[in-house]
Amino acid sequence: MQLKRLFRHLILPHWWVLRAFPPQILRRVEEAVAASESVHGGELRVVVEANLPLPDLLQGRSTRTRAIELFSQLRVWDTEHNSGVLVYLQLIDRRVEIVADRGIDARLGQAFWDGVCRRMEAAFRAGDFEDGMLWALSTITRALHEQFAAVGGNPDELPNALVL
């Protein structure tokens, strides 16, 4: 199984991501992130990755481990109210992981995030990348609005653009 995974990651080029997320979908997702952050105190980052780095593959790292690594590298944890959320899509492994900062995770819990991930994966398996991603952002927005409604000025602490 590990050899098959390594082979898929090595032969599929990174530009393959753009097939699932062409510019118009990227724009809609970025707009959805900006609209979402206007109604709650959370900060969202979306990462779509085709290939894992070779060292990660050779070490057998999981998509969850990669998501946590990106959560740190992109400084999603570095928000004033510990309210960062990373939505990570690993296309080749066909996995979605959501990593939430402790301020949000304490209120929503892992079961909520896992449910969102599995529903996104089902939509993506059906080839419905746009609706799957926008559904997830809408669901996360509602939950964050209930738990962390925006009060007064809500500074945009993290970029809204997707990371490819």
JSON list of C-alpha atoms in Angstrom, two decimals:
[
{"chain": "A", "resi": 1, "resn": "MET", "atom": "CA", "xyz": [0.00, 0.00, 0.00]},
{"chain": "A", "resi": 2, "resn": "GLN", "atom": "CA", "xyz": [2.81, 2.43, 0.86]},
{"chain": "A", "resi": 3, "resn": "LEU", "atom": "CA", "xyz": [4.57, 1.82, -2.48]},
{"chain": "A", "resi": 4, "resn": "LYS", "atom": "CA", "xyz": [1.34, 2.56, -4.37]},
{"chain": "A", "resi": 5, "resn": "ARG", "atom": "CA", "xyz": [0.94, 5.82, -2.45]},
{"chain": "A", "resi": 6, "resn": "LEU", "atom": "CA", "xyz": [4.54, 6.82, -3.16]},
{"chain": "A", "resi": 7, "resn": "PHE", "atom": "CA", "xyz": [4.11, 6.08, -6.87]},
{"chain": "A", "resi": 8, "resn": "ARG", "atom": "CA", "xyz": [0.91, 8.17, -7.17]},
{"chain": "A", "resi": 9, "resn": "HIS", "atom": "CA", "xyz": [2.54, 11.15, -5.47]},
{"chain": "A", "resi": 10, "resn": "LEU", "atom": "CA", "xyz": [5.63, 10.95, -7.65]},
{"chain": "A", "resi": 11, "resn": "ILE", "atom": "CA", "xyz": [3.92, 10.64, -11.05]},
{"chain": "A", "resi": 12, "resn": "LEU", "atom": "CA", "xyz": [1.10, 13.17, -10.74]},
{"chain": "A", "resi": 13, "resn": "PRO", "atom": "CA", "xyz": [2.28, 16.77, -11.26]},
{"chain": "A", "resi": 14, "resn": "HIS", "atom": "CA", "xyz": [1.35, 19.57, -8.88]},
{"chain": "A", "resi": 15, "resn": "TRP", "atom": "CA", "xyz": [-0.53, 21.47, -11.62]},
{"chain": "A", "resi": 16, "resn": "TRP", "atom": "CA", "xyz": [-3.04, 18.63, -11.41]},
{"chain": "A", "resi": 17, "resn": "VAL", "atom": "CA", "xyz": [-4.67, 20.61, -8.56]},
{"chain": "A", "resi": 18, "resn": "LEU", "atom": "CA", "xyz": [-5.85, 23.18, -11.06]},
{"chain": "A", "resi": 19, "resn": "ARG", "atom": "CA", "xyz": [-8.09, 20.61, -12.75]},
{"chain": "A", "resi": 20, "resn": "ALA", "atom": "CA", "xyz": [-10.19, 20.35, -9.60]},
{"chain": "A", "resi": 21, "resn": "PHE", "atom": "CA", "xyz": [-9.85, 24.03, -8.67]},
{"chain": "A", "resi": 22, "resn": "PRO", "atom": "CA", "xyz": [-9.79, 26.25, -11.76]},
{"chain": "A", "resi": 23, "resn": "PRO", "atom": "CA", "xyz": [-9.49, 30.04, -11.28]},
{"chain": "A", "resi": 24, "resn": "GLN", "atom": "CA", "xyz": [-13.25, 30.70, -11.03]},
{"chain": "A", "resi": 25, "resn": "ILE", "atom": "CA", "xyz": [-13.63, 28.16, -8.20]},
{"chain": "A", "resi": 26, "resn": "LEU", "atom": "CA", "xyz": [-10.56, 29.53, -6.42]},
{"chain": "A", "resi": 27, "resn": "ARG", "atom": "CA", "xyz": [-12.13, 32.99, -6.58]},
{"chain": "A", "resi": 28, "resn": "ARG", "atom": "CA", "xyz": [-15.46, 31.74, -5.19]},
{"chain": "A", "resi": 29, "resn": "VAL", "atom": "CA", "xyz": [-13.74, 29.94, -2.33]},
{"chain": "A", "resi": 30, "resn": "GLU", "atom": "CA", "xyz": [-11.68, 33.03, -1.49]},
{"chain": "A", "resi": 31, "resn": "GLU", "atom": "CA", "xyz": [-14.86, 35.14, -1.51]},
{"chain": "A", "resi": 32, "resn": "ALA", "atom": "CA", "xyz": [-16.59, 32.57, 0.72]},
{"chain": "A", "resi": 33, "resn": "VAL", "atom": "CA", "xyz": [-13.70, 32.73, 3.21]},
{"chain": "A", "resi": 34, "resn": "ALA", "atom": "CA", "xyz": [-13.86, 36.55, 3.31]},
{"chain": "A", "resi": 35, "resn": "ALA", "atom": "CA", "xyz": [-17.66, 36.53, 3.74]},
{"chain": "A", "resi": 36, "resn": "SER", "atom": "CA", "xyz": [-17.39, 33.89, 6.44]},
{"chain": "A", "resi": 37, "resn": "GLU", "atom": "CA", "xyz": [-14.85, 35.84, 8.47]},
{"chain": "A", "resi": 38, "resn": "SER", "atom": "CA", "xyz": [-17.10, 38.90, 8.42]},
{"chain": "A", "resi": 39, "resn": "VAL", "atom": "CA", "xyz": [-19.70, 37.18, 10.64]},
{"chain": "A", "resi": 40, "resn": "HIS", "atom": "CA", "xyz": [-17.51, 35.48, 13.25]},
{"chain": "A", "resi": 41, "resn": "GLY", "atom": "CA", "xyz": [-14.26, 35.94, 15.13]},
{"chain": "A", "resi": 42, "resn": "GLY", "atom": "CA", "xyz": [-12.53, 32.96, 13.51]},
{"chain": "A", "resi": 43, "resn": "GLU", "atom": "CA", "xyz": [-9.85, 32.94, 10.84]},
{"chain": "A", "resi": 44, "resn": "LEU", "atom": "CA", "xyz": [-9.98, 30.39, 8.01]},
{"chain": "A", "resi": 45, "resn": "ARG", "atom": "CA", "xyz": [-7.19, 29.10, 5.78]},
{"chain": "A", "resi": 46, "resn": "VAL", "atom": "CA", "xyz": [-7.79, 26.64, 2.96]},
{"chain": "A", "resi": 47, "resn": "VAL", "atom": "CA", "xyz": [-4.92, 24.55, 1.57]},
{"chain": "A", "resi": 48, "resn": "VAL", "atom": "CA", "xyz": [-5.25, 22.30, -1.47]},
{"chain": "A", "resi": 49, "resn": "GLU", "atom": "CA", "xyz": [-2.26, 20.10, -2.12]},
{"chain": "A", "resi": 50, "resn": "ALA", "atom": "CA", "xyz": [-1.73, 17.52, -4.84]},
{"chain": "A", "resi": 51, "resn": "ASN", "atom": "CA", "xyz": [1.62, 15.94, -3.94]},
{"chain": "A", "resi": 52, "resn": "LEU", "atom": "CA", "xyz": [3.10, 15.50, -0.52]},
{"chain": "A", "resi": 53, "resn": "PRO", "atom": "CA", "xyz": [6.78, 16.42, -0.20]},
{"chain": "A", "resi": 54, "resn": "LEU", "atom": "CA", "xyz": [9.06, 13.44, -0.85]},
{"chain": "A", "resi": 55, "resn": "PRO", "atom": "CA", "xyz": [10.49, 13.36, 2.72]},
{"chain": "A", "resi": 56, "resn": "ASP", "atom": "CA", "xyz": [6.93, 13.12, 4.09]},
{"chain": "A", "resi": 57, "resn": "LEU", "atom": "CA", "xyz": [6.18, 10.23, 1.76]},
{"chain": "A", "resi": 58, "resn": "LEU", "atom": "CA", "xyz": [9.36, 8.37, 2.63]},
{"chain": "A", "resi": 59, "resn": "GLN", "atom": "CA", "xyz": [8.61, 8.75, 6.33]},
{"chain": "A", "resi": 60, "resn": "GLY", "atom": "CA", "xyz": [5.02, 7.56, 5.84]},
{"chain": "A", "resi": 61, "resn": "ARG", "atom": "CA", "xyz": [3.50, 10.75, 7.25]},
{"chain": "A", "resi": 62, "resn": "SER", "atom": "CA", "xyz": [-0.27, 10.91, 7.36]},
{"chain": "A", "resi": 63, "resn": "THR", "atom": "CA", "xyz": [-2.41, 13.65, 5.89]},
{"chain": "A", "resi": 64, "resn": "ARG", "atom": "CA", "xyz": [-3.32, 14.63, 9.46]},
{"chain": "A", "resi": 65, "resn": "THR", "atom": "CA", "xyz": [0.36, 15.14, 10.29]},
{"chain": "A", "resi": 66, "resn": "ARG", "atom": "CA", "xyz": [0.82, 17.22, 7.13]},
{"chain": "A", "resi": 67, "resn": "ALA", "atom": "CA", "xyz": [-2.23, 19.35, 8.02]},
{"chain": "A", "resi": 68, "resn": "ILE", "atom": "CA", "xyz": [-0.84, 20.02, 11.50]},
{"chain": "A", "resi": 69, "resn": "GLU", "atom": "CA", "xyz": [2.53, 20.94, 9.97]},
{"chain": "A", "resi": 70, "resn": "LEU", "atom": "CA", "xyz": [0.85, 23.43, 7.59]},
{"chain": "A", "resi": 71, "resn": "PHE", "atom": "CA", "xyz": [-1.25, 24.81, 10.47]},
{"chain": "A", "resi": 72, "resn": "SER", "atom": "CA", "xyz": [2.04, 25.77, 12.07]},
{"chain": "A", "resi": 73, "resn": "GLN", "atom": "CA", "xyz": [3.92, 26.90, 8.92]},
{"chain": "A", "resi": 74, "resn": "LEU", "atom": "CA", "xyz": [1.06, 29.16, 7.81]},
{"chain": "A", "resi": 75, "resn": "ARG", "atom": "CA", "xyz": [0.75, 30.52, 11.37]},
{"chain": "A", "resi": 76, "resn": "VAL", "atom": "CA", "xyz": [-2.95, 29.66, 11.59]},
{"chain": "A", "resi": 77, "resn": "TRP", "atom": "CA", "xyz": [-2.39, 29.19, 15.32]},
{"chain": "A", "resi": 78, "resn": "ASP", "atom": "CA", "xyz": [-1.17, 32.79, 15.62]},
{"chain": "A", "resi": 79, "resn": "THR", "atom": "CA", "xyz": [-4.51, 34.58, 15.96]},
{"chain": "A", "resi": 80, "resn": "GLU", "atom": "CA", "xyz": [-5.43, 36.89, 18.80]},
{"chain": "A", "resi": 81, "resn": "HIS", "atom": "CA", "xyz": [-8.28, 34.70, 20.12]},
{"chain": "A", "resi": 82, "resn": "ASN", "atom": "CA", "xyz": [-6.86, 31.27, 19.24]},
{"chain": "A", "resi": 83, "resn": "SER", "atom": "CA", "xyz": [-9.53, 31.02, 16.58]},
{"chain": "A", "resi": 84, "resn": "GLY", "atom": "CA", "xyz": [-7.72, 29.78, 13.49]},
{"chain": "A", "resi": 85, "resn": "VAL", "atom": "CA", "xyz": [-9.06, 26.92, 11.37]},
{"chain": "A", "resi": 86, "resn": "LEU", "atom": "CA", "xyz": [-7.13, 25.16, 8.61]},
{"chain": "A", "resi": 87, "resn": "VAL", "atom": "CA", "xyz": [-9.08, 23.18, 5.99]},
{"chain": "A", "resi": 88, "resn": "TYR", "atom": "CA", "xyz": [-6.60, 20.87, 4.25]},
{"chain": "A", "resi": 89, "resn": "LEU", "atom": "CA", "xyz": [-7.40, 18.87, 1.13]},
{"chain": "A", "resi": 90, "resn": "GLN", "atom": "CA", "xyz": [-4.85, 16.29, 0.00]},
{"chain": "A", "resi": 91, "resn": "LEU", "atom": "CA", "xyz": [-5.97, 15.43, -3.53]},
{"chain": "A", "resi": 92, "resn": "ILE", "atom": "CA", "xyz": [-3.85, 12.40, -4.30]},
{"chain": "A", "resi": 93, "resn": "ASP", "atom": "CA", "xyz": [-4.65, 10.64, -1.01]},
{"chain": "A", "resi": 94, "resn": "ARG", "atom": "CA", "xyz": [-8.27, 11.86, -1.32]},
{"chain": "A", "resi": 95, "resn": "ARG", "atom": "CA", "xyz": [-8.32, 13.00, 2.30]},
{"chain": "A", "resi": 96, "resn": "VAL", "atom": "CA", "xyz": [-9.54, 16.13, 4.05]},
{"chain": "A", "resi": 97, "resn": "GLU", "atom": "CA", "xyz": [-8.32, 17.24, 7.45]},
{"chain": "A", "resi": 98, "resn": "ILE", "atom": "CA", "xyz": [-9.42, 20.20, 9.51]},
{"chain": "A", "resi": 99, "resn": "VAL", "atom": "CA", "xyz": [-7.17, 21.53, 12.25]},
{"chain": "A", "resi": 100, "resn": "ALA", "atom": "CA", "xyz": [-8.72, 24.03, 14.63]},
{"chain": "A", "resi": 101, "resn": "ASP", "atom": "CA", "xyz": [-6.96, 26.15, 17.21]},
{"chain": "A", "resi": 102, "resn": "ARG", "atom": "CA", "xyz": [-7.69, 25.37, 20.84]},
{"chain": "A", "resi": 103, "resn": "GLY", "atom": "CA", "xyz": [-10.09, 28.30, 21.32]},
{"chain": "A", "resi": 104, "resn": "ILE", "atom": "CA", "xyz": [-12.45, 26.89, 18.69]},
{"chain": "A", "resi": 105, "resn": "ASP", "atom": "CA", "xyz": [-11.79, 23.19, 19.11]},
{"chain": "A", "resi": 106, "resn": "ALA", "atom": "CA", "xyz": [-12.74, 23.35, 22.80]},
{"chain": "A", "resi": 107, "resn": "ARG", "atom": "CA", "xyz": [-16.23, 24.47, 21.80]},
{"chain": "A", "resi": 108, "resn": "LEU", "atom": "CA", "xyz": [-16.88, 22.42, 18.67]},
{"chain": "A", "resi": 109, "resn": "GLY", "atom": "CA", "xyz": [-14.84, 19.26, 19.23]},
{"chain": "A", "resi": 110, "resn": "GLN", "atom": "CA", "xyz": [-13.25, 16.74, 16.91]},
{"chain": "A", "resi": 111, "resn": "ALA", "atom": "CA", "xyz": [-16.52, 14.95, 16.07]},
{"chain": "A", "resi": 112, "resn": "PHE", "atom": "CA", "xyz": [-17.81, 18.12, 14.37]},
{"chain": "A", "resi": 113, "resn": "TRP", "atom": "CA", "xyz": [-14.63, 18.52, 12.30]},
{"chain": "A", "resi": 114, "resn": "ASP", "atom": "CA", "xyz": [-14.56, 14.82, 11.36]},
{"chain": "A", "resi": 115, "resn": "GLY", "atom": "CA", "xyz": [-18.16, 15.03, 10.15]},
{"chain": "A", "resi": 116, "resn": "VAL", "atom": "CA", "xyz": [-17.35, 18.00, 7.93]},
{"chain": "A", "resi": 117, "resn": "CYS", "atom": "CA", "xyz": [-14.25, 16.21, 6.57]},
{"chain": "A", "resi": 118, "resn": "ARG", "atom": "CA", "xyz": [-16.07, 12.99, 5.69]},
{"chain": "A", "resi": 119, "resn": "ARG", "atom": "CA", "xyz": [-18.88, 14.86, 3.91]},
{"chain": "A", "resi": 120, "resn": "MET", "atom": "CA", "xyz": [-16.33, 16.90, 1.94]},
{"chain": "A", "resi": 121, "resn": "GLU", "atom": "CA", "xyz": [-14.53, 13.69, 0.95]},
{"chain": "A", "resi": 122, "resn": "ALA", "atom": "CA", "xyz": [-17.81, 12.20, -0.29]},
{"chain": "A", "resi": 123, "resn": "ALA", "atom": "CA", "xyz": [-18.49, 15.28, -2.44]},
{"chain": "A", "resi": 124, "resn": "PHE", "atom": "CA", "xyz": [-14.93, 15.23, -3.80]},
{"chain": "A", "resi": 125, "resn": "ARG", "atom": "CA", "xyz": [-15.17, 11.50, -4.65]},
{"chain": "A", "resi": 126, "resn": "ALA", "atom": "CA", "xyz": [-18.23, 12.42, -6.72]},
{"chain": "A", "resi": 127, "resn": "GLY", "atom": "CA", "xyz": [-16.13, 15.06, -8.50]},
{"chain": "A", "resi": 128, "resn": "ASP", "atom": "CA", "xyz": [-18.01, 17.95, -6.89]},
{"chain": "A", "resi": 129, "resn": "PHE", "atom": "CA", "xyz": [-15.10, 20.02, -5.61]},
{"chain": "A", "resi": 130, "resn": "GLU", "atom": "CA", "xyz": [-16.76, 23.43, -5.69]},
{"chain": "A", "resi": 131, "resn": "ASP", "atom": "CA", "xyz": [-19.98, 22.47, -3.90]},
{"chain": "A", "resi": 132, "resn": "GLY", "atom": "CA", "xyz": [-18.10, 20.26, -1.44]},
{"chain": "A", "resi": 133, "resn": "MET", "atom": "CA", "xyz": [-15.76, 23.07, -0.47]},
{"chain": "A", "resi": 134, "resn": "LEU", "atom": "CA", "xyz": [-18.47, 25.75, -0.36]},
{"chain": "A", "resi": 135, "resn": "TRP", "atom": "CA", "xyz": [-20.75, 23.47, 1.70]},
{"chain": "A", "resi": 136, "resn": "ALA", "atom": "CA", "xyz": [-17.93, 22.93, 4.20]},
{"chain": "A", "resi": 137, "resn": "LEU", "atom": "CA", "xyz": [-17.18, 26.64, 4.46]},
{"chain": "A", "resi": 138, "resn": "SER", "atom": "CA", "xyz": [-20.89, 27.37, 4.97]},
{"chain": "A", "resi": 139, "resn": "THR", "atom": "CA", "xyz": [-21.17, 24.71, 7.70]},
{"chain": "A", "resi": 140, "resn": "ILE", "atom": "CA", "xyz": [-18.03, 25.98, 9.45]},
{"chain": "A", "resi": 141, "resn": "THR", "atom": "CA", "xyz": [-19.31, 29.56, 9.15]},
{"chain": "A", "resi": 142, "resn": "ARG", "atom": "CA", "xyz": [-22.60, 28.70, 10.86]},
{"chain": "A", "resi": 143, "resn": "ALA", "atom": "CA", "xyz": [-20.82, 26.89, 13.69]},
{"chain": "A", "resi": 144, "resn": "LEU", "atom": "CA", "xyz": [-18.30, 29.68, 14.20]},
{"chain": "A", "resi": 145, "resn": "HIS", "atom": "CA", "xyz": [-21.03, 32.32, 14.08]},
{"chain": "A", "resi": 146, "resn": "GLU", "atom": "CA", "xyz": [-22.86, 30.47, 16.88]},
{"chain": "A", "resi": 147, "resn": "GLN", "atom": "CA", "xyz": [-19.73, 30.09, 19.00]},
{"chain": "A", "resi": 148, "resn": "PHE", "atom": "CA", "xyz": [-17.65, 33.15, 18.05]},
{"chain": "A", "resi": 149, "resn": "ALA", "atom": "CA", "xyz": [-19.96, 35.80, 16.64]},
{"chain": "A", "resi": 150, "resn": "ALA", "atom": "CA", "xyz": [-18.10, 38.86, 15.39]},
{"chain": "A", "resi": 151, "resn": "VAL", "atom": "CA", "xyz": [-18.19, 41.70, 17.88]},
{"chain": "A", "resi": 152, "resn": "GLY", "atom": "CA", "xyz": [-17.25, 45.19, 16.75]},
{"chain": "A", "resi": 153, "resn": "GLY", "atom": "CA", "xyz": [-14.27, 45.37, 14.45]},
{"chain": "A", "resi": 154, "resn": "ASN", "atom": "CA", "xyz": [-13.11, 42.00, 13.23]},
{"chain": "A", "resi": 155, "resn": "PRO", "atom": "CA", "xyz": [-9.56, 42.32, 11.85]},
{"chain": "A", "resi": 156, "resn": "ASP", "atom": "CA", "xyz": [-8.60, 39.99, 9.02]},
{"chain": "A", "resi": 157, "resn": "GLU", "atom": "CA", "xyz": [-5.54, 38.34, 10.56]},
{"chain": "A", "resi": 158, "resn": "LEU", "atom": "CA", "xyz": [-4.80, 35.73, 7.88]},
{"chain": "A", "resi": 159, "resn": "PRO", "atom": "CA", "xyz": [-4.89, 35.84, 4.06]},
{"chain": "A", "resi": 160, "resn": "ASN", "atom": "CA", "xyz": [-8.15, 34.61, 2.49]},
{"chain": "A", "resi": 161, "resn": "ALA", "atom": "CA", "xyz": [-6.59, 33.19, -0.67]},
{"chain": "A", "resi": 162, "resn": "LEU", "atom": "CA", "xyz": [-6.27, 29.44, -1.01]},
{"chain": "A", "resi": 163, "resn": "VAL", "atom": "CA", "xyz": [-2.82, 27.95, -0.76]},
{"chain": "A", "resi": 164, "resn": "LEU", "atom": "CA", "xyz": [-2.05, 25.60, -3.64]}
]
